[in-house]
Amino acid sequence: MKIIKREQLKQKPALDNTLGFGKYFTDYMFTMKYTKEAGWHDAKIQPNEPVQFDLATTIFHYAQGIFEGMKAFLQPDGTISVFRPEENWARMNRSADRMCIPQFPTDVVQEGLDELLKLEKDWIPSAPGTALYIRPTIVATRVMLGVHASTEYLFFIILSPVGSYYAHGLEPTRLLVEDFYVRSSIGGTGEAKCLGNYAASMKAGEEAEKKGFDQVLWLDAQEKKYIEEVGSMNMFFVIDGEVVTPALVGSILPGITRKSCIQVLKDKGIPVSERRISIDEVVEAAEKGTLEEAFGTGTAAVISPVGLIQYRGKDYEICGGKMGKITQMLYETITGIQYGKTADPYGWRKIVK
Ligand code: COI
């Protein structure tokens, strides 16, 4: 892999729990270009510096772009591991298909990521709860205002040392059930990790934050009845001993942490089902006292307990506003594998060589 070195390295921030999320970026990035004539080409590692684009570039107007979120962890023996990267590449190519972006070669980007991580090893924080966040992205780079799929693209990977996604760390989050705005509908782009999904969620997110909530819990677009996801997390509820998560009906992001949790739960013999779950069922369980736990899963959010949901002006506290036992077990199992503190029976830890 071609590496263009920079003359001066950046000053690193304190690599501890004061990092927050996505505020600092490392010295280098991986880039690769696409043109109709040459296909994907020119894969290289170069200094992470501002890049110039013409203001008529497709990405600025029609948001033809996709991204992924992954994390690299420093292992006790000093090696670097990444959690299930092949799953992210596969999902990214599915998102690409939805957004008319050409399929990319996963072996080339994996090699680019490995080289980039080796070069940036000193940026990987080692404090508990920290990691090096990996943001692979593809943007449409053709200069053209017609509403058509671009014929040129840029694939890039930037890296950011991070602490917790939420400012209050692992403290249970407060969610507002949104029954006006919708995130996605079946046939829309909800199961693709495309840029516009996140832009479209910001209005409801801002309104929820103003009311003191961390995030919005989305309902389905058709009936405003069934739980979808949180936007940065998939949702799980523990009701009367059964773990329930919304089925992947086409409007929800197929999360990799979600899939991993389902596998762990099945292997531990804990009843888990992927099905439609209505907000009425959740509220009824909360009223009856059978809503035992709720949590969200995601790369950035890891496993985040949910301590309260508000629906139609009424607050429902969950698990006494504390982290429940199943949430704790999943947090420890997933982070144990990620940080190399436990065995990896599933082969989810990819060591960078
Ligand atoms: C992630 O968990 O990696 C995400 O992409 C969610 C969010 C930060 C946008």
Short mmCIF file of C-alpha atoms and ligand atoms in Angstrom, two decimals:
data_model
loop_
_atom_site.label_atom_id
_atom_site.label_comp_id
_atom_site.label_asym_id
_atom_site.label_seq_id
_atom_site.Cartn_x
_atom_site.Cartn_y
_atom_site.Cartn_z
CA MET A 1 0.00 0.00 0.00
CA LYS A 2 1.34 3.43 -0.97
CA ILE A 3 1.93 5.66 2.07
CA ILE A 4 2.49 9.42 1.74
CA LYS A 5 4.11 10.64 4.97
CA ARG A 6 3.44 14.01 6.56
CA GLU A 7 6.19 16.35 7.71
CA GLN A 8 4.84 17.09 11.14
CA LEU A 9 2.62 14.95 13.31
CA LYS A 10 -0.30 16.50 15.22
CA GLN A 11 -0.28 17.20 18.94
CA LYS A 12 -2.29 14.37 20.54
CA PRO A 13 -5.02 15.12 23.09
CA ALA A 14 -5.02 13.32 26.46
CA LEU A 15 -5.96 9.78 25.44
CA ASP A 16 -8.30 9.12 28.36
CA ASN A 17 -11.97 9.35 29.25
CA THR A 18 -12.06 13.10 28.58
CA LEU A 19 -11.92 12.34 24.81
CA GLY A 20 -15.70 12.39 24.30
CA PHE A 21 -16.87 11.19 20.90
CA GLY A 22 -15.54 12.16 17.46
CA LYS A 23 -13.71 15.37 18.36
CA TYR A 24 -10.11 14.46 17.47
CA PHE A 25 -8.69 12.90 14.32
CA THR A 26 -5.42 11.11 13.73
CA ASP A 27 -2.56 12.06 11.39
CA TYR A 28 -3.40 9.84 8.43
CA MET A 29 -6.36 8.59 6.40
CA PHE A 30 -6.94 5.89 3.80
CA THR A 31 -8.37 7.02 0.46
CA MET A 32 -9.40 5.30 -2.78
CA LYS A 33 -11.06 6.75 -5.87
CA TYR A 34 -13.65 5.49 -8.32
CA THR A 35 -14.23 6.50 -11.90
CA LYS A 36 -16.40 4.73 -14.47
CA GLU A 37 -13.37 4.15 -16.68
CA ALA A 38 -10.88 2.94 -14.04
CA GLY A 39 -13.18 1.41 -11.38
CA TRP A 40 -11.88 1.62 -7.81
CA HIS A 41 -8.22 2.66 -7.95
CA ASP A 42 -5.46 4.72 -6.35
CA ALA A 43 -5.78 3.17 -2.87
CA LYS A 44 -3.33 4.89 -0.55
CA ILE A 45 -2.64 6.26 2.90
CA GLN A 46 -2.05 9.99 3.07
CA PRO A 47 -1.99 12.81 5.64
CA ASN A 48 -5.45 13.56 7.06
CA GLU A 49 -5.71 17.15 5.89
CA PRO A 50 -8.57 19.27 4.45
CA VAL A 51 -9.47 18.31 0.87
CA GLN A 52 -10.93 20.70 -1.73
CA PHE A 53 -14.20 20.00 -3.56
CA ASP A 54 -16.10 21.97 -6.19
CA LEU A 55 -19.36 23.26 -4.67
CA ALA A 56 -21.36 21.54 -7.43
CA THR A 57 -20.16 18.12 -6.24
CA THR A 58 -23.06 15.63 -5.99
CA ILE A 59 -22.55 14.81 -2.30
CA PHE A 60 -23.27 18.42 -1.26
CA HIS A 61 -26.60 18.50 -3.09
CA TYR A 62 -28.13 15.03 -3.03
CA ALA A 63 -26.34 13.29 -0.13
CA GLN A 64 -25.32 10.29 -2.21
CA GLY A 65 -23.05 8.83 0.44
CA ILE A 66 -22.76 6.06 3.02
CA PHE A 67 -20.64 5.33 6.08
CA GLU A 68 -19.76 2.70 8.67
CA GLY A 69 -18.66 2.75 12.29
CA MET A 70 -16.08 0.31 13.67
CA LYS A 71 -13.65 0.30 16.58
CA ALA A 72 -10.03 -0.77 17.11
CA PHE A 73 -8.96 -1.88 20.58
CA LEU A 74 -5.52 -2.18 22.14
CA GLN A 75 -5.08 -5.73 23.46
CA PRO A 76 -3.30 -6.64 26.70
CA ASP A 77 -0.38 -8.10 24.64
CA GLY A 78 0.03 -4.83 22.71
CA THR A 79 -1.58 -6.03 19.47
CA ILE A 80 -4.55 -4.25 17.85
CA SER A 81 -7.94 -5.86 17.28
CA VAL A 82 -11.00 -4.80 15.31
CA PHE A 83 -14.47 -6.20 16.09
CA ARG A 84 -16.02 -8.18 13.18
CA PRO A 85 -14.83 -5.86 10.36
CA GLU A 86 -15.99 -8.25 7.62
CA GLU A 87 -19.58 -7.63 8.81
CA ASN A 88 -19.14 -3.87 8.35
CA TRP A 89 -17.69 -4.24 4.85
CA ALA A 90 -20.57 -6.52 3.84
CA ARG A 91 -23.15 -4.06 5.24
CA MET A 92 -21.37 -1.14 3.57
CA ASN A 93 -21.59 -2.86 0.19
CA ARG A 94 -25.33 -3.47 0.82
CA SER A 95 -25.75 0.25 1.66
CA ALA A 96 -23.76 1.03 -1.52
CA ASP A 97 -26.19 -1.03 -3.58
CA ARG A 98 -29.18 0.86 -2.11
CA MET A 99 -27.57 4.22 -2.90
CA CYS A 100 -26.42 3.31 -6.46
CA ILE A 101 -22.76 3.39 -5.40
CA PRO A 102 -20.51 0.78 -7.07
CA GLN A 103 -19.45 -2.23 -4.98
CA PHE A 104 -15.93 -1.83 -3.54
CA PRO A 105 -13.25 -4.52 -3.10
CA THR A 106 -13.32 -5.51 0.61
CA ASP A 107 -9.80 -6.99 0.53
CA VAL A 108 -8.30 -3.66 -0.58
CA VAL A 109 -10.06 -1.61 2.12
CA GLN A 110 -9.22 -4.20 4.79
CA GLU A 111 -5.55 -4.00 3.81
CA GLY A 112 -5.77 -0.20 3.86
CA LEU A 113 -7.36 -0.26 7.32
CA ASP A 114 -4.73 -2.66 8.69
CA GLU A 115 -1.88 -0.48 7.38
CA LEU A 116 -3.55 2.68 8.70
CA LEU A 117 -4.04 1.17 12.17
CA LYS A 118 -0.41 0.01 12.33
CA LEU A 119 0.73 3.52 11.40
CA GLU A 120 -1.59 5.15 13.97
CA LYS A 121 -1.11 2.68 16.83
CA ASP A 122 0.03 5.45 19.22
CA TRP A 123 -3.40 7.06 18.87
CA ILE A 124 -5.27 4.06 20.28
CA PRO A 125 -6.32 4.98 23.81
CA SER A 126 -6.03 2.31 26.50
CA ALA A 127 -8.19 3.71 29.35
CA PRO A 128 -11.31 1.62 30.13
CA GLY A 129 -14.20 2.47 27.81
CA THR A 130 -11.99 4.14 25.19
CA ALA A 131 -11.14 2.94 21.67
CA LEU A 132 -10.02 4.17 18.26
CA TYR A 133 -13.23 4.79 16.29
CA ILE A 134 -13.01 3.96 12.58
CA ARG A 135 -15.20 5.87 10.12
CA PRO A 136 -15.16 4.42 6.57
CA THR A 137 -17.20 6.64 4.23
CA ILE A 138 -18.02 6.87 0.51
CA VAL A 139 -19.09 10.17 -1.06
CA ALA A 140 -20.21 10.97 -4.62
CA THR A 141 -17.63 13.32 -6.14
CA ARG A 142 -18.88 14.05 -9.65
CA VAL A 143 -19.39 17.74 -10.39
CA MET A 144 -22.95 17.74 -11.78
CA LEU A 145 -26.35 19.02 -10.69
CA GLY A 146 -28.59 16.51 -12.47
CA VAL A 147 -30.29 14.08 -10.09
CA HIS A 148 -28.46 10.93 -11.22
CA ALA A 149 -26.07 8.54 -9.54
CA SER A 150 -22.56 9.92 -9.66
CA THR A 151 -19.93 8.34 -11.90
CA GLU A 152 -17.10 9.27 -9.51
CA TYR A 153 -16.63 8.50 -5.80
CA LEU A 154 -14.16 8.89 -2.97
CA PHE A 155 -13.80 6.15 -0.33
CA PHE A 156 -12.03 7.30 2.81
CA ILE A 157 -11.31 6.02 6.30
CA ILE A 158 -10.61 8.48 9.10
CA LEU A 159 -9.80 7.55 12.69
CA SER A 160 -10.82 9.21 15.95
CA PRO A 161 -9.77 8.29 19.50
CA VAL A 162 -12.99 8.18 21.55
CA GLY A 163 -14.42 7.71 25.02
CA SER A 164 -18.13 7.11 25.64
CA TYR A 165 -20.68 8.15 23.05
CA TYR A 166 -22.91 9.66 25.73
CA ALA A 167 -21.52 12.49 27.85
CA HIS A 168 -22.74 10.70 30.98
CA GLY A 169 -20.96 7.44 30.06
CA LEU A 170 -22.71 4.24 31.10
CA GLU A 171 -25.40 5.97 33.13
CA PRO A 172 -28.81 4.89 31.80
CA THR A 173 -30.16 7.06 28.98
CA ARG A 174 -33.53 8.80 28.81
CA LEU A 175 -35.46 8.30 25.57
CA LEU A 176 -38.43 10.20 24.16
CA VAL A 177 -40.80 8.08 22.08
CA GLU A 178 -41.37 10.10 18.90
CA ASP A 179 -44.90 9.88 17.56
CA PHE A 180 -44.86 12.64 14.96
CA TYR A 181 -41.63 12.59 12.97
CA VAL A 182 -40.50 9.31 11.39
CA ARG A 183 -36.99 8.07 10.66
CA SER A 184 -37.75 5.72 7.82
CA SER A 185 -40.43 3.61 6.20
CA ILE A 186 -40.39 0.26 4.46
CA GLY A 187 -39.04 0.82 0.96
CA GLY A 188 -37.07 3.84 2.20
CA THR A 189 -33.41 3.92 3.18
CA GLY A 190 -33.68 2.96 6.87
CA GLU A 191 -31.68 -0.24 6.61
CA ALA A 192 -28.85 1.44 4.67
CA LYS A 193 -26.25 3.44 6.57
CA CYS A 194 -26.67 6.47 4.34
CA LEU A 195 -25.92 10.06 5.27
CA GLY A 196 -29.45 11.42 4.79
CA ASN A 197 -30.95 9.12 7.46
CA TYR A 198 -28.94 10.97 10.08
CA ALA A 199 -29.70 14.47 8.74
CA ALA A 200 -33.42 13.65 8.72
CA SER A 201 -33.30 12.57 12.38
CA MET A 202 -31.80 15.78 13.72
CA LYS A 203 -34.97 17.85 14.08
CA ALA A 204 -36.65 15.32 16.38
CA GLY A 205 -33.32 14.79 18.19
CA GLU A 206 -32.95 18.50 18.90
CA GLU A 207 -36.50 18.81 20.20
CA ALA A 208 -35.97 15.80 22.47
CA GLU A 209 -32.69 17.23 23.80
CA LYS A 210 -34.38 20.54 24.60
CA LYS A 211 -36.82 18.58 26.75
CA GLY A 212 -33.94 16.88 28.60
CA PHE A 213 -33.83 13.53 26.76
CA ASP A 214 -30.72 11.89 25.32
CA GLN A 215 -32.32 10.57 22.16
CA VAL A 216 -35.47 9.73 20.29
CA LEU A 217 -37.02 6.26 20.19
CA TRP A 218 -38.53 5.93 16.71
CA LEU A 219 -41.81 4.24 15.84
CA ASP A 220 -42.76 2.73 12.47
CA ALA A 221 -43.87 5.19 9.80
CA GLN A 222 -47.08 3.40 8.79
CA GLU A 223 -48.93 3.01 12.10
CA LYS A 224 -46.67 4.86 14.60
CA LYS A 225 -47.16 1.81 16.74
CA TYR A 226 -44.13 -0.48 16.50
CA ILE A 227 -40.69 0.21 17.99
CA GLU A 228 -37.98 0.74 15.37
CA GLU A 229 -34.60 1.90 16.75
CA VAL A 230 -32.87 4.89 18.29
CA GLY A 231 -30.85 6.08 15.28
CA SER A 232 -27.46 5.48 16.88
CA MET A 233 -28.56 2.23 18.56
CA ASN A 234 -30.78 -0.83 18.03
CA MET A 235 -33.22 -1.44 20.89
CA PHE A 236 -33.75 -4.42 23.20
CA PHE A 237 -36.38 -4.88 25.94
CA VAL A 238 -36.47 -7.57 28.62
CA ILE A 239 -40.12 -8.39 29.32
CA ASP A 240 -40.99 -11.09 31.80
CA GLY A 241 -37.72 -12.97 31.26
CA GLU A 242 -37.76 -12.73 27.46
CA VAL A 243 -35.40 -10.47 25.53
CA VAL A 244 -37.19 -8.84 22.59
CA THR A 245 -35.71 -6.75 19.80
CA PRO A 246 -37.55 -5.34 16.76
CA ALA A 247 -37.30 -7.62 13.72
CA LEU A 248 -35.34 -6.33 10.71
CA VAL A 249 -38.33 -5.44 8.58
CA GLY A 250 -36.46 -3.20 6.12
CA SER A 251 -36.58 0.15 7.91
CA ILE A 252 -34.11 -0.62 10.73
CA LEU A 253 -30.31 -0.71 10.60
CA PRO A 254 -29.09 -4.32 10.85
CA GLY A 255 -26.65 -3.67 13.69
CA ILE A 256 -23.55 -5.80 14.17
CA THR A 257 -23.57 -5.34 17.96
CA ARG A 258 -27.29 -6.25 17.81
CA LYS A 259 -26.50 -9.48 15.92
CA SER A 260 -23.66 -10.30 18.33
CA CYS A 261 -25.92 -9.80 21.38
CA ILE A 262 -28.59 -12.09 19.93
CA GLN A 263 -25.94 -14.79 19.42
CA VAL A 264 -24.62 -14.41 23.01
CA LEU A 265 -28.14 -14.53 24.46
CA LYS A 266 -29.02 -17.68 22.47
CA ASP A 267 -25.81 -19.40 23.56
CA LYS A 268 -26.48 -18.59 27.21
CA GLY A 269 -29.96 -20.09 26.92
CA ILE A 270 -31.71 -16.75 27.54
CA PRO A 271 -34.98 -16.56 25.55
CA VAL A 272 -34.59 -13.95 22.80
CA SER A 273 -36.91 -13.09 19.94
CA GLU A 274 -36.74 -10.79 16.96
CA ARG A 275 -40.29 -9.69 16.34
CA ARG A 276 -42.52 -6.68 16.05
CA ILE A 277 -42.94 -5.03 19.42
CA SER A 278 -45.45 -2.26 19.89
CA ILE A 279 -45.04 0.74 22.17
CA ASP A 280 -48.33 -0.34 23.79
CA GLU A 281 -46.76 -3.68 24.76
CA VAL A 282 -43.76 -1.87 26.31
CA VAL A 283 -45.95 0.60 28.20
CA GLU A 284 -48.27 -2.16 29.41
CA ALA A 285 -45.29 -4.19 30.65
CA ALA A 286 -43.92 -1.10 32.43
CA GLU A 287 -47.29 -0.59 34.12
CA LYS A 288 -47.58 -4.24 35.13
CA GLY A 289 -43.98 -4.31 36.40
CA THR A 290 -42.79 -6.88 33.85
CA LEU A 291 -40.57 -4.50 31.87
CA GLU A 292 -37.37 -5.64 33.52
CA GLU A 293 -34.69 -3.96 31.41
CA ALA A 294 -34.16 -1.93 28.24
CA PHE A 295 -30.92 -1.23 26.44
CA GLY A 296 -29.52 -0.05 23.13
CA THR A 297 -26.66 -1.53 21.12
CA GLY A 298 -24.29 0.02 18.60
CA THR A 299 -20.61 0.39 17.77
CA ALA A 300 -20.36 3.87 19.25
CA ALA A 301 -22.87 3.30 22.06
CA VAL A 302 -21.65 -0.30 22.81
CA ILE A 303 -24.41 -1.61 25.18
CA SER A 304 -26.20 1.36 26.76
CA PRO A 305 -28.81 0.87 29.47
CA VAL A 306 -32.05 2.81 29.07
CA GLY A 307 -33.36 4.12 32.39
CA LEU A 308 -36.50 5.94 31.27
CA ILE A 309 -38.78 6.32 28.29
CA GLN A 310 -41.44 8.97 27.88
CA TYR A 311 -44.49 8.29 25.71
CA ARG A 312 -47.33 10.78 25.22
CA GLY A 313 -46.19 12.87 28.16
CA LYS A 314 -45.91 9.99 30.62
CA ASP A 315 -42.59 8.79 32.10
CA TYR A 316 -41.87 5.08 32.46
CA GLU A 317 -38.86 4.30 34.62
CA ILE A 318 -37.05 1.06 33.81
CA CYS A 319 -35.10 -1.13 36.24
CA GLY A 320 -35.16 1.62 38.86
CA GLY A 321 -33.16 3.81 36.48
CA LYS A 322 -30.20 1.40 36.81
CA MET A 323 -28.35 -1.04 34.56
CA GLY A 324 -30.06 -4.45 34.62
CA LYS A 325 -28.43 -7.88 34.92
CA ILE A 326 -28.81 -8.97 31.28
CA THR A 327 -27.57 -5.57 30.06
CA GLN A 328 -24.53 -5.88 32.35
CA MET A 329 -23.82 -9.45 31.20
CA LEU A 330 -23.94 -8.43 27.52
CA TYR A 331 -21.77 -5.37 28.18
CA GLU A 332 -19.16 -7.50 29.89
CA THR A 333 -19.27 -10.28 27.29
CA ILE A 334 -19.00 -7.98 24.26
CA THR A 335 -16.38 -5.62 25.73
CA GLY A 336 -14.46 -8.60 27.18
CA ILE A 337 -14.06 -9.97 23.64
CA GLN A 338 -13.32 -6.52 22.18
CA TYR A 339 -10.61 -5.59 24.70
CA GLY A 340 -9.05 -9.07 24.71
CA LYS A 341 -9.91 -9.66 28.37
CA THR A 342 -11.79 -12.91 27.77
CA ALA A 343 -11.67 -15.80 25.33
CA ASP A 344 -13.19 -15.22 21.89
CA PRO A 345 -15.26 -18.34 21.20
CA TYR A 346 -16.87 -16.76 18.13
CA GLY A 347 -13.73 -15.51 16.37
CA TRP A 348 -15.07 -11.92 16.42
CA ARG A 349 -11.74 -10.35 17.30
CA LYS A 350 -9.66 -9.68 14.17
CA ILE A 351 -6.05 -9.11 15.12
CA VAL A 352 -4.26 -6.63 12.85
CA LYS A 353 -1.14 -8.26 11.39
C1 COI B 1 -21.92 3.84 15.18
O1 COI B 1 -22.34 3.31 16.20
O2 COI B 1 -20.78 3.60 14.75
C2 COI B 1 -22.74 4.76 14.41
O3 COI B 1 -22.50 4.90 13.25
C3 COI B 1 -23.82 5.50 15.11
C4 COI B 1 -23.65 6.97 15.21
C5 COI B 1 -22.43 7.46 15.88
C6 COI B 1 -23.97 7.70 13.97
#
